[in-house]
mmCIF file of C-alpha atoms and ligand atoms in Angstrom:
data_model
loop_
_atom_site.group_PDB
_atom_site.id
_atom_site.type_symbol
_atom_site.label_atom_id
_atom_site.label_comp_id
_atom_site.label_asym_id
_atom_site.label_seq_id
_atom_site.Cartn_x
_atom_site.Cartn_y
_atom_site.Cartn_z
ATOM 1 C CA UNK U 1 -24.534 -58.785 13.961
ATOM 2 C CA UNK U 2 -22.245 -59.100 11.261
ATOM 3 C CA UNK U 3 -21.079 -55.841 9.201
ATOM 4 C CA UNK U 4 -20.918 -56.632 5.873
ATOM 5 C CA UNK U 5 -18.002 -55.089 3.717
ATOM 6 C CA UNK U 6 -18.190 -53.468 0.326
ATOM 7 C CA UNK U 7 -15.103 -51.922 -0.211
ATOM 8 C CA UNK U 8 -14.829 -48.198 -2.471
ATOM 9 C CA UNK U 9 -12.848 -49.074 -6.001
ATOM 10 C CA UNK U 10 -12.204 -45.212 -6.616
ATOM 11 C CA UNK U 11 -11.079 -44.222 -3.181
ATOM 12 C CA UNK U 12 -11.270 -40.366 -3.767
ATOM 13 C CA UNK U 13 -7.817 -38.085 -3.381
ATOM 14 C CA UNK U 14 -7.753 -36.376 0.364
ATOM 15 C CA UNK U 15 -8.283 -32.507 0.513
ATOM 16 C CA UNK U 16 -5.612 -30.076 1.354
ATOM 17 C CA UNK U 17 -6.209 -29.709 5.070
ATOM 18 C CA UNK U 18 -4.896 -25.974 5.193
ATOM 19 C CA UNK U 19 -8.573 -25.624 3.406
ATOM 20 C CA UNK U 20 -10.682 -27.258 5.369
ATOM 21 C CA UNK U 21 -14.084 -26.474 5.729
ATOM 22 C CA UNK U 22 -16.570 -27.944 7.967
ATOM 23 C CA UNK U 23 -18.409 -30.917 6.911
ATOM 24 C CA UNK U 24 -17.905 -30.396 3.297
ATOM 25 C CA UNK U 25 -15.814 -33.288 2.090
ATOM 26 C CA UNK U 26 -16.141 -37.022 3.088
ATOM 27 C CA UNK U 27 -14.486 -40.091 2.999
ATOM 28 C CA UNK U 28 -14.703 -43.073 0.837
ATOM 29 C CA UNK U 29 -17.030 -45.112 2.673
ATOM 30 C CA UNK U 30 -20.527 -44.589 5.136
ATOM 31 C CA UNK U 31 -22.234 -47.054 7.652
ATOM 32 C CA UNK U 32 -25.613 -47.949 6.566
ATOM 33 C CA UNK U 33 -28.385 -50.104 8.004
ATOM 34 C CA UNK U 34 -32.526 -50.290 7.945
ATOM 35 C CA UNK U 35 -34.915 -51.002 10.401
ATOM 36 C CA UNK U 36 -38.256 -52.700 9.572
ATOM 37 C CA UNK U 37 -41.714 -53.102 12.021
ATOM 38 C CA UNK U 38 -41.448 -56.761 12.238
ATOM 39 C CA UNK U 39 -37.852 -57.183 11.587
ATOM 40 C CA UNK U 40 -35.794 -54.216 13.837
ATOM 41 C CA UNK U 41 -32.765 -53.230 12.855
ATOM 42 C CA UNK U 42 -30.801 -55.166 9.847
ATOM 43 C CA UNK U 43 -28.402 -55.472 7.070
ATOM 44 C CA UNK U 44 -25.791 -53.558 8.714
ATOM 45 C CA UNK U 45 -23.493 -52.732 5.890
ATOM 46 C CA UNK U 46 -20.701 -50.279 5.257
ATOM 47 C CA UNK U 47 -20.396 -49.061 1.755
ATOM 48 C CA UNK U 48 -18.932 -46.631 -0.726
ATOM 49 C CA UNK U 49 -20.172 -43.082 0.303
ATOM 50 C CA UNK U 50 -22.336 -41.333 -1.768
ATOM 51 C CA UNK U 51 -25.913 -40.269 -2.451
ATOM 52 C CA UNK U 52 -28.955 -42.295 -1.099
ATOM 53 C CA UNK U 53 -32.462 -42.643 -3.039
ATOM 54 C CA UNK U 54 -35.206 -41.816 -1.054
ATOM 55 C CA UNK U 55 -38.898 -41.079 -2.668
ATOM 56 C CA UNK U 56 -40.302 -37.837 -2.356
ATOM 57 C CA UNK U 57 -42.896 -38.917 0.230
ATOM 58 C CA UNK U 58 -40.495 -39.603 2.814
ATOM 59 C CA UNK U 59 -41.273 -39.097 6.055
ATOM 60 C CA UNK U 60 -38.790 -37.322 7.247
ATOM 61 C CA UNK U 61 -38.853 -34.812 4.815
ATOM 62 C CA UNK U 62 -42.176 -33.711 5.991
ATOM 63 C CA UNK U 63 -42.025 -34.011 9.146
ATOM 64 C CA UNK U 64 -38.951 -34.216 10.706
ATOM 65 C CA UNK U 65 -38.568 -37.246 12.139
ATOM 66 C CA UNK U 66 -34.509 -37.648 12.931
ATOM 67 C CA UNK U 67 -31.912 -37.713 15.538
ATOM 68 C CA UNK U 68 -28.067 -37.191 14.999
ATOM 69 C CA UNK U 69 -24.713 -37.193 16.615
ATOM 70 C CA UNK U 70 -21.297 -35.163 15.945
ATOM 71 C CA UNK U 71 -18.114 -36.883 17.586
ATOM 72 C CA UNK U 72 -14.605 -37.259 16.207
ATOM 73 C CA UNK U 73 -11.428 -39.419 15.585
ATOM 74 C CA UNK U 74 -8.128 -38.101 16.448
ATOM 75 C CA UNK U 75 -4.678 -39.381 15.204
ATOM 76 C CA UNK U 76 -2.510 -40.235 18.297
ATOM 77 C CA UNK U 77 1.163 -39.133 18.015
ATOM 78 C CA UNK U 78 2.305 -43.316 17.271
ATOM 79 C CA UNK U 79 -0.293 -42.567 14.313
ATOM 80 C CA UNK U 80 -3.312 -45.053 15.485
ATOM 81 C CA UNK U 81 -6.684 -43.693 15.393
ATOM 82 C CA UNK U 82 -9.019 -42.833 18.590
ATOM 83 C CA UNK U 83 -12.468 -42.190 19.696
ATOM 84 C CA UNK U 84 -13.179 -39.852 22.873
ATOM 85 C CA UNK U 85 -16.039 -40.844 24.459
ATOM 86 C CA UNK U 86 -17.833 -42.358 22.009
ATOM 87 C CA UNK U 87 -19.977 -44.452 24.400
ATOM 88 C CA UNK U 88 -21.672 -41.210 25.490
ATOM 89 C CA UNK U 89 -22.671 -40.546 21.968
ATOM 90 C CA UNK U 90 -24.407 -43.913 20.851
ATOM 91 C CA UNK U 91 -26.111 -43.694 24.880
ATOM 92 C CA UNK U 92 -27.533 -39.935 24.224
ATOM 93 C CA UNK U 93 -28.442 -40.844 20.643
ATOM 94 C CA UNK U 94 -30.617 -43.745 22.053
ATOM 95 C CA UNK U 95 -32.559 -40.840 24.439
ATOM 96 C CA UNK U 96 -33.248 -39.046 21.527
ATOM 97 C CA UNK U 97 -34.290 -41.747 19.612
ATOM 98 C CA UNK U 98 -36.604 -42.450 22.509
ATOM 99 C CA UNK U 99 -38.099 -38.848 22.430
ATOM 100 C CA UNK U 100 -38.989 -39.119 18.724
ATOM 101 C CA UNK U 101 -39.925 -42.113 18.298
ATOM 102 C CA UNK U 102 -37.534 -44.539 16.546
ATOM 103 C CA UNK U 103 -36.782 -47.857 17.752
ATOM 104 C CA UNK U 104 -33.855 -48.120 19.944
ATOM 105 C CA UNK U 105 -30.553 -49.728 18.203
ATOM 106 C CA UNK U 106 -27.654 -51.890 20.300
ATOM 107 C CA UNK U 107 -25.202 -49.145 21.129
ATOM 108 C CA UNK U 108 -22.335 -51.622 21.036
ATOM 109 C CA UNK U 109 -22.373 -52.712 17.805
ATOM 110 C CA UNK U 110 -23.087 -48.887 16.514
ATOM 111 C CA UNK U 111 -19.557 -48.571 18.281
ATOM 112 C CA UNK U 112 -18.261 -51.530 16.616
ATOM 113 C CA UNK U 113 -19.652 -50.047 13.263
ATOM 114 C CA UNK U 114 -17.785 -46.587 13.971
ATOM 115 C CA UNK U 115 -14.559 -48.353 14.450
ATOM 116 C CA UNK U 116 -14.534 -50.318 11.335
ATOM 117 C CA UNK U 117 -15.780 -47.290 9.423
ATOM 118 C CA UNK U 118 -12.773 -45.508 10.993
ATOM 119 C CA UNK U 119 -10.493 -48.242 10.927
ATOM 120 C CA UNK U 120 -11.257 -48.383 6.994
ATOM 121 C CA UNK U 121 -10.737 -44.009 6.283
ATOM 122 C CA UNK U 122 -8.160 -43.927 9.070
ATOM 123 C CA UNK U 123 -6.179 -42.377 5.955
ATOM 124 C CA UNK U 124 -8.702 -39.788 6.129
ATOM 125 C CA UNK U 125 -7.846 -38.585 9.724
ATOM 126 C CA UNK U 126 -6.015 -35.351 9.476
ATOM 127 C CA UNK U 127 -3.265 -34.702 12.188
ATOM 128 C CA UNK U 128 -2.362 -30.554 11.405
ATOM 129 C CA UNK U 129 -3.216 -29.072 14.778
ATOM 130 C CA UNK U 130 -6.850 -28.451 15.827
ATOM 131 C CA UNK U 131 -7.697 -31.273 12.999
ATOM 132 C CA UNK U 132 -9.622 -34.764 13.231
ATOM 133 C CA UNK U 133 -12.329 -36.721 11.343
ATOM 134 C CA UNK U 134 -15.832 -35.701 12.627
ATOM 135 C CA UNK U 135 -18.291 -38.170 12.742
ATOM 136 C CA UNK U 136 -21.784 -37.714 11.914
ATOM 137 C CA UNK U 137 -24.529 -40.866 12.547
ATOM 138 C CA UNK U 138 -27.912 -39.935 12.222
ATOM 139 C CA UNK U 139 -31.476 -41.980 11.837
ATOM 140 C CA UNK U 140 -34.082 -40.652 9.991
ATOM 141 C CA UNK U 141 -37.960 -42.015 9.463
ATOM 142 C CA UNK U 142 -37.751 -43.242 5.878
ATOM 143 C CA UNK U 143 -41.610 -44.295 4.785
ATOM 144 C CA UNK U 144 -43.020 -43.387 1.535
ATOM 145 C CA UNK U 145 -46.568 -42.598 3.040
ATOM 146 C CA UNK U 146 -47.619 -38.941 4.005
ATOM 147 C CA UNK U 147 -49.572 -39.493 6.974
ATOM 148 C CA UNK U 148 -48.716 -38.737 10.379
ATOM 149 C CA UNK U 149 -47.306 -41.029 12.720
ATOM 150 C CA UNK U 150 -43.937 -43.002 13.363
ATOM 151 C CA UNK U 151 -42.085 -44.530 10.820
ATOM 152 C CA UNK U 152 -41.831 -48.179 10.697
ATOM 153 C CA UNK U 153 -38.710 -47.956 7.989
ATOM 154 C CA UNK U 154 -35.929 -46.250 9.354
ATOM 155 C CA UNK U 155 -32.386 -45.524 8.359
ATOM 156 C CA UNK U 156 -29.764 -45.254 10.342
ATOM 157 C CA UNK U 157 -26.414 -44.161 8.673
ATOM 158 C CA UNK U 158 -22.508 -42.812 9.717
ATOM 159 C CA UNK U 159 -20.653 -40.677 7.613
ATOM 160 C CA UNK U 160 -17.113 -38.970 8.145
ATOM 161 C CA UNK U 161 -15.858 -35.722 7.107
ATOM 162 C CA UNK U 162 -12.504 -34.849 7.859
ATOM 163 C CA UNK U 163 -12.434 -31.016 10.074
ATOM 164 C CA UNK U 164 -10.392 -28.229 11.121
ATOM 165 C CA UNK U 165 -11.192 -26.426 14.491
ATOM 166 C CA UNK U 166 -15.411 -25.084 13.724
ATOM 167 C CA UNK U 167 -14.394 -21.206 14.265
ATOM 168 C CA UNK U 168 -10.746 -21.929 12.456
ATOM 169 C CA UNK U 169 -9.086 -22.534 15.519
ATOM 170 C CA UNK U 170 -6.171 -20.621 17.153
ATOM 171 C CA UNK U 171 -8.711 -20.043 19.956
ATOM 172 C CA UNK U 172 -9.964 -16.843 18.581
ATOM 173 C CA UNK U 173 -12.943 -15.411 20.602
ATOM 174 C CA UNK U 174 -16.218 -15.429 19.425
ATOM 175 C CA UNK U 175 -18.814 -12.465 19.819
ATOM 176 C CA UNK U 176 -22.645 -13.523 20.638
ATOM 177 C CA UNK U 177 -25.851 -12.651 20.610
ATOM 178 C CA UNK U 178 -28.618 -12.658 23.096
ATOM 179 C CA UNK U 179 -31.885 -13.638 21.614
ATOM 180 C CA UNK U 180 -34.739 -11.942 23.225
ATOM 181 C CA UNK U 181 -37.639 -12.757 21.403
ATOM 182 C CA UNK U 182 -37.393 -16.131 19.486
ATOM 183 C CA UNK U 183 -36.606 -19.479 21.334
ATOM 184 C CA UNK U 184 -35.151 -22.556 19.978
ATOM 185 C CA UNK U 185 -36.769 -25.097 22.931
ATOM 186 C CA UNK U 186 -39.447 -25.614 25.388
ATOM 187 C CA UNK U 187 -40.024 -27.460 28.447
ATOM 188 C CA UNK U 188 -41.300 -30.435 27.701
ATOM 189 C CA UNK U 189 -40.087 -29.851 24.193
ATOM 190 C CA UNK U 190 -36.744 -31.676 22.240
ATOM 191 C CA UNK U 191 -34.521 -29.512 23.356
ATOM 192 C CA UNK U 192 -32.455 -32.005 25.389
ATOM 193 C CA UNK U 193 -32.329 -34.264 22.006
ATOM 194 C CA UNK U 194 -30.539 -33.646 18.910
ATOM 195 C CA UNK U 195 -32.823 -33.635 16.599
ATOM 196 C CA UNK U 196 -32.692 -31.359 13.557
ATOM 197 C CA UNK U 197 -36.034 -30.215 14.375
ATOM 198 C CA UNK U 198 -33.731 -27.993 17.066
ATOM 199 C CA UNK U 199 -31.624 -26.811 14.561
ATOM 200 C CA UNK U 200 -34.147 -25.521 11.926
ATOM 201 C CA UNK U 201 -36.066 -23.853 14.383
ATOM 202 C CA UNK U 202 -32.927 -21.889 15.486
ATOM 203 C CA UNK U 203 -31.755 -21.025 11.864
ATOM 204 C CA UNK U 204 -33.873 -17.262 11.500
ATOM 205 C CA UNK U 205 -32.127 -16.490 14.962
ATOM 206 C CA UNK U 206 -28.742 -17.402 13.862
ATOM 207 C CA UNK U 207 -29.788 -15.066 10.470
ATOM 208 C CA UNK U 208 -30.159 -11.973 12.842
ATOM 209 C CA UNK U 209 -27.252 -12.398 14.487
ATOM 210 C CA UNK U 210 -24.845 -13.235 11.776
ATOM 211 C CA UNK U 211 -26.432 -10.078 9.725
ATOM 212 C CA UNK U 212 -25.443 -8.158 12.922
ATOM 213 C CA UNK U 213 -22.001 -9.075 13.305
ATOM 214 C CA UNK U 214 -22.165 -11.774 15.333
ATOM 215 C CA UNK U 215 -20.976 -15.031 15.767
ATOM 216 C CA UNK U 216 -23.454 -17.232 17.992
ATOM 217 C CA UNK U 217 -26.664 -16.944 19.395
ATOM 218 C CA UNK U 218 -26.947 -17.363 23.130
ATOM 219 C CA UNK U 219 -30.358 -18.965 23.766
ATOM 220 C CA UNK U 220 -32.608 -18.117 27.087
ATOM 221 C CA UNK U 221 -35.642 -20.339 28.109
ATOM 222 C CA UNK U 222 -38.633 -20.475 26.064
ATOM 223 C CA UNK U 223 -41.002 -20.217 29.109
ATOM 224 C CA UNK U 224 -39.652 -16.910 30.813
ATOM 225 C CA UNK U 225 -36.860 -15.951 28.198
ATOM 226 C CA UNK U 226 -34.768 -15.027 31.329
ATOM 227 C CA UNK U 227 -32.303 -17.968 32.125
ATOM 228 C CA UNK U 228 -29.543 -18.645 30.142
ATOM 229 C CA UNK U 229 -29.401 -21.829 28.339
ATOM 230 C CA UNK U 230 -26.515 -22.480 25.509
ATOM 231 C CA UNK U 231 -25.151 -21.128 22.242
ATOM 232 C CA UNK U 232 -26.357 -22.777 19.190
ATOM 233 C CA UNK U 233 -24.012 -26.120 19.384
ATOM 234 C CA UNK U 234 -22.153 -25.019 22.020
ATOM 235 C CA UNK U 235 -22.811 -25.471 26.015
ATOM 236 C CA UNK U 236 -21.991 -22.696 27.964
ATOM 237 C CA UNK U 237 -19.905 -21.595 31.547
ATOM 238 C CA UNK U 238 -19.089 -18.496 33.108
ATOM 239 C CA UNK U 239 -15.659 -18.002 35.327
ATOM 240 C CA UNK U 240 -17.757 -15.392 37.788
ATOM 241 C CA UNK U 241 -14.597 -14.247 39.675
ATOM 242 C CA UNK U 242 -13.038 -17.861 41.022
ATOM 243 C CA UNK U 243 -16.478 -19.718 40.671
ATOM 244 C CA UNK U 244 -17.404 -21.211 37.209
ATOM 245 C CA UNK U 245 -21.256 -21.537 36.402
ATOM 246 C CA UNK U 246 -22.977 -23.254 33.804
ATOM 247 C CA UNK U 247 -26.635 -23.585 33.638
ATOM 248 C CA UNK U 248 -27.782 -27.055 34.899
ATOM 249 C CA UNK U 249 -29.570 -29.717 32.861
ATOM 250 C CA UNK U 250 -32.779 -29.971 34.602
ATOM 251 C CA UNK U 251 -35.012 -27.735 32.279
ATOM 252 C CA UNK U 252 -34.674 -30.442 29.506
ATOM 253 C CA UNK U 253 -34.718 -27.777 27.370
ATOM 254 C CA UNK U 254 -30.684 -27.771 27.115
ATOM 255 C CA UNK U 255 -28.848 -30.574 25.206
ATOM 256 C CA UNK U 256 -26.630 -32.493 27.625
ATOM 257 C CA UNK U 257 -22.975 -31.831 25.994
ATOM 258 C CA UNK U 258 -20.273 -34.574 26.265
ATOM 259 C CA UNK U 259 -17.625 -31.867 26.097
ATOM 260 C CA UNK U 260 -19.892 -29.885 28.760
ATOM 261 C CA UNK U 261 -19.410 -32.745 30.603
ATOM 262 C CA UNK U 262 -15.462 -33.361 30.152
ATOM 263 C CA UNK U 263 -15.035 -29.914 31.253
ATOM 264 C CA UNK U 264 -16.744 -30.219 34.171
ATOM 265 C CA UNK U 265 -14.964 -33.194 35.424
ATOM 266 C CA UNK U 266 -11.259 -31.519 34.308
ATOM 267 C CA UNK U 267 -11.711 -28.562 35.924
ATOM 268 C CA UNK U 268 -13.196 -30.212 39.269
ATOM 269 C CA UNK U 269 -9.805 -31.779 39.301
ATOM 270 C CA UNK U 270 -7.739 -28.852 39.077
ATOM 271 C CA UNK U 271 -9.521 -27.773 41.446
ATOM 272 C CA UNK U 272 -11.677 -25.007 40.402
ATOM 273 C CA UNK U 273 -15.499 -24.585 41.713
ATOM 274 C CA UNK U 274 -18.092 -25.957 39.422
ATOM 275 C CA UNK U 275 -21.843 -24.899 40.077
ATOM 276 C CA UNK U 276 -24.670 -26.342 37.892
ATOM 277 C CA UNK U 277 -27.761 -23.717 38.376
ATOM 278 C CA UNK U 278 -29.877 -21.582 36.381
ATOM 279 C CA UNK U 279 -28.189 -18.714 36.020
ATOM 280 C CA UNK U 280 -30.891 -15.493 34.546
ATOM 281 C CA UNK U 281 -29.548 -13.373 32.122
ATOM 282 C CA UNK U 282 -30.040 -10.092 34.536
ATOM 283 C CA UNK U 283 -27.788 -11.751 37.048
ATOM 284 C CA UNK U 284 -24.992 -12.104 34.406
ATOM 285 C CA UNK U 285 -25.345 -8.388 33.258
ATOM 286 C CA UNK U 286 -24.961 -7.343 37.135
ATOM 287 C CA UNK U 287 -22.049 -9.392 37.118
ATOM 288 C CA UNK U 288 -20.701 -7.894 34.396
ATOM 289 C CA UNK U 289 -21.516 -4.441 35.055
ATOM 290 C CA UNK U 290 -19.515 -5.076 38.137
ATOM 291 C CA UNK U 291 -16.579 -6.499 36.385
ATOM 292 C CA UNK U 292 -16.917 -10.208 37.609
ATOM 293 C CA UNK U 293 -17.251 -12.174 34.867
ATOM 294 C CA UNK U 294 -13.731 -12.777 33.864
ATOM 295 C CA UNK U 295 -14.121 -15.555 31.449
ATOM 296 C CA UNK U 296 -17.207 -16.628 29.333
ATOM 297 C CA UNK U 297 -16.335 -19.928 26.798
ATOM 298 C CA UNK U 298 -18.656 -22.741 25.165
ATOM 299 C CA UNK U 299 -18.045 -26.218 24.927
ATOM 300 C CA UNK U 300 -18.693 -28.970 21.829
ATOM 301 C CA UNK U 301 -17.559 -31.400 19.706
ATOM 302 C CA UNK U 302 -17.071 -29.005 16.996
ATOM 303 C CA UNK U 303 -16.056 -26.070 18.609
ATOM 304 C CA UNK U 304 -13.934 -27.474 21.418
ATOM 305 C CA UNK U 305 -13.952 -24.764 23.778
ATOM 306 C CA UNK U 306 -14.422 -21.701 22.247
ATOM 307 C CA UNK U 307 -13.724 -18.345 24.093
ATOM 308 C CA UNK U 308 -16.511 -15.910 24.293
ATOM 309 C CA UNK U 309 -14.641 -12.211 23.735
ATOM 310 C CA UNK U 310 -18.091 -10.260 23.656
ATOM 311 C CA UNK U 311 -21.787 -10.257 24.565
ATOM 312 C CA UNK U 312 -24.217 -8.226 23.436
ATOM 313 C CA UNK U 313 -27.808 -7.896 25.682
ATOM 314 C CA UNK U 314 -30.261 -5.902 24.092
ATOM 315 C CA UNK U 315 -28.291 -2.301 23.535
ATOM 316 C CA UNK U 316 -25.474 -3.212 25.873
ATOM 317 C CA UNK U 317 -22.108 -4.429 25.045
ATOM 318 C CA UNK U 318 -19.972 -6.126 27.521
ATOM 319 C CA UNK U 319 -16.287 -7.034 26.821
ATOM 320 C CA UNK U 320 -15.263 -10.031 28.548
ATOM 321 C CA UNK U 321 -11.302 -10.597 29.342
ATOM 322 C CA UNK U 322 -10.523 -7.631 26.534
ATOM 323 C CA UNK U 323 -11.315 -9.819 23.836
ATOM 324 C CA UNK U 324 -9.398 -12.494 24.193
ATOM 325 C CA UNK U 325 -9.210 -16.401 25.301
ATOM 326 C CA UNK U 326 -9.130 -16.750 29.302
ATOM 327 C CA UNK U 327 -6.977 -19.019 31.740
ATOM 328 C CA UNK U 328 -9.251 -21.216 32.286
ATOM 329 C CA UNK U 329 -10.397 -21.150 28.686
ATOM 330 C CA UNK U 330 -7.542 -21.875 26.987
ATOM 331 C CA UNK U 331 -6.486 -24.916 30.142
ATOM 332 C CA UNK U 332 -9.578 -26.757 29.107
ATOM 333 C CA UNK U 333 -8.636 -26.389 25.205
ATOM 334 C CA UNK U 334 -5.051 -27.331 25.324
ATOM 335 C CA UNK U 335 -6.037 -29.936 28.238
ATOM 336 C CA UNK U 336 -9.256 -31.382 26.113
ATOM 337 C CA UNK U 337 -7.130 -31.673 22.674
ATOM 338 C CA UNK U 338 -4.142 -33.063 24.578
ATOM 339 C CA UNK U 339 -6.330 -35.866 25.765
ATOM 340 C CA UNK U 340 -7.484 -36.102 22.748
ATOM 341 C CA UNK U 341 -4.429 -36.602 20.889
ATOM 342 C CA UNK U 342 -2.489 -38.292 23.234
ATOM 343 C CA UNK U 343 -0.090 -35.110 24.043
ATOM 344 C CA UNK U 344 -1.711 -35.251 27.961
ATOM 345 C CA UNK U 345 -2.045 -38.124 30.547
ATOM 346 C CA UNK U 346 -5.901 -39.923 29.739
ATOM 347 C CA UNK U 347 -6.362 -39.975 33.483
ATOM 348 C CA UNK U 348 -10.303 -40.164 32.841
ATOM 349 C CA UNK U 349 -10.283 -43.419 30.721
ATOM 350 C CA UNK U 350 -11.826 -41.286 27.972
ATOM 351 C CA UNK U 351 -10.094 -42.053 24.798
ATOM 352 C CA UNK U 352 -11.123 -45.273 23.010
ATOM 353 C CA UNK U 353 -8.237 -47.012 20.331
ATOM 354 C CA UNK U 354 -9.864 -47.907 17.179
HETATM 355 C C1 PLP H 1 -24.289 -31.277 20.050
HETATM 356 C C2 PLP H 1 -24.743 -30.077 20.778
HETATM 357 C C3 PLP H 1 -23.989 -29.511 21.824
HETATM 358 C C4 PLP H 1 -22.623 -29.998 22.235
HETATM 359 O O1 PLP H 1 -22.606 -31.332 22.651
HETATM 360 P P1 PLP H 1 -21.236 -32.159 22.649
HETATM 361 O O2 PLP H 1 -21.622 -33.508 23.086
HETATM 362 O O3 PLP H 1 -20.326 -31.473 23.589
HETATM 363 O O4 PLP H 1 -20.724 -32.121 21.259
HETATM 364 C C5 PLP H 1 -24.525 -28.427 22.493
HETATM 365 N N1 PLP H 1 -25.728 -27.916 22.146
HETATM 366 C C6 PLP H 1 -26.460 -28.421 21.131
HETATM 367 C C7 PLP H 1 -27.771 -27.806 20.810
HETATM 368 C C8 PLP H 1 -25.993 -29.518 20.418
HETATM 369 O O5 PLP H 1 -26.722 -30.004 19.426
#
């Protein structure tokens, strides 16, 4: 399929990236393309960014028919542009399409669209440290009809914002919440998509636990709200003396992270034990109590790894590693954004040139 070009004539001036907040500037140009019943997907186009015109009986305002995906360009140290992973992105946003109904797209020209759109704002890609262009494509059921039921127009669009590090880098720790009463996903539910759906339904959470000082939300399962399941956008492990736990996939209720991922392969080959298993939140306090748990950290595309420096659990506080960013922790950041940037050995095949 050919992209067709429609370069911006007022290319917009780049912000300062000392004051960079997330996802609140973008670049000059978006990825843009429809799908019709009858037709699929066409008129793959990439255009000057800026505000679409939808009608106020779209779909997906109603009823929340959309999938999305957060990945990034870095700026290698010769200056090019590069993907990590991005594969894994366009493959897990075709599962979630699948879950919610929109037709699947070609993941390899999706790629192929991403790399022109970066290869066009590559001036956009900051390279201060803990910087990079995030990457946002999303699909969204776009008919002008109020009834219930798939969409047969969708739109499926990329945009780019360039980032700092999500909790302003310089690995600061992080302080979260467990939720005990509300749950963000089910079994049998879209938790294992990324959907906004997810997202909305985690937002009066999130509320609590920023009015009470916190951070993050640590989600448990929405059957027995006892095992652990991950942070709002973050996956999460524990370093339970040498051992390193996350909880494993099979619920479906947990969304399977790319970073998550990465980090389990890295630290497999330094060496470390990895263990995939449901891990209840009762175990983790024991472990705690006892002085075990010597590193807690969550892994995404936003956040990186981010270091976990408290926990509360109903009326108990637990300190982990006085505060501060672990061993581990702080291998996986400086080995992830090394990759990532070209500063460490690719020895996974993970980072993709523009
Ligand atoms: C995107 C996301 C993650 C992290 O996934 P990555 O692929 O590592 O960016 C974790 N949890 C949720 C709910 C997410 O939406």
């Amino acid at each position: 399929m050919n992209i067709k070009i429609t370069p911006n004539p007022t290319p917009k001036p780049k912000p300062d990236v000392n004051g960079l907040q997330f996802g609140k500037v973008f670049t000059d140009h978006m990825f843009i393309m429809d799908y019709y019943g009858g037709q699929g997907w066409v008129e793959p186009r990439i255009v000057p960014y800026g505000p679409i015109e939808l009608d106020p009986s779209c779909k997906v305002l109603h009823y929340g028919q959309e999938v999305f995906e957060g990945m990034k360009a870095y700026r290698h140290a010769d200056g090019s542009p590069v993907l990590f992973r991005p594969e894994m992105n366009f493959r897990r946003l075709n599962i979630s399409c699948q879950r919610m109904c929109i037709p699947a797209f070609d993941e390899a020209m999706a790629l192929e669209a991403t790399r022109k759109l970066v290869e066009l704002d590559a001036d956009w890609i900051p390279d201060a440290p803990g910087t990079s262009l995030y990457i946002r494509p999303f699909i969204f059921g776009a008919d002008n009809a109020l009834g219930i039921g798939p969409s047969e127009h969708l739109i499926f669009l990329i945009i780019c914002s360039p980032v700092a590090s999500i909790f302003g880098g310089n690995m600061a720790a992080v302080n979260i919440l467990v939720e005990t009463e509300l749950v963000r996903a089910v079994r049998g539910g879209t938790g294992f998509a990324k959907t906004g759906g997810n997202y909305a339904a985690s937002l009066l959470a999130a509320k609590k636990a920023q009015v009470a000082g916190f951070s993050q939300v640590l989600w448990l399962d929405g059957v027995e709200r006892r095992y652990i399941e991950e942070v709002g956008a973050m996956n999460i492990f524990f370093r339970i003396d040498d051992e390193i736990i996350t909880p494993s996939l099979d619920s479906g209720s947990i969304l399977p992270g790319i970073t998550r991922d990465s980090c389990i392969q890295l630290l497999r080959s330094r060496g470390h034990a990895v263990t995939e298993r449901r891990i209840a939140i009762d175990e983790l306090c024991q472990h705690m109590r006892d002085g075990r748990v010597r590193e807690i950290f969550g892994s995404g595309t936003a956040a990186v790894v981010t270091p976990v420096g408290g926990i509360q659990v109903c009326d108990e506080f637990f300190t982990i590693n006085d505060g501060k960013s672990g061993e581990v922790t702080t291998m996986l950041y400086n080995t992830l954004t090394g990759i990532q940037t070209g500063k460490v050995a690719d020895e996974f095949g993970w980072v993709v040139r523009v």
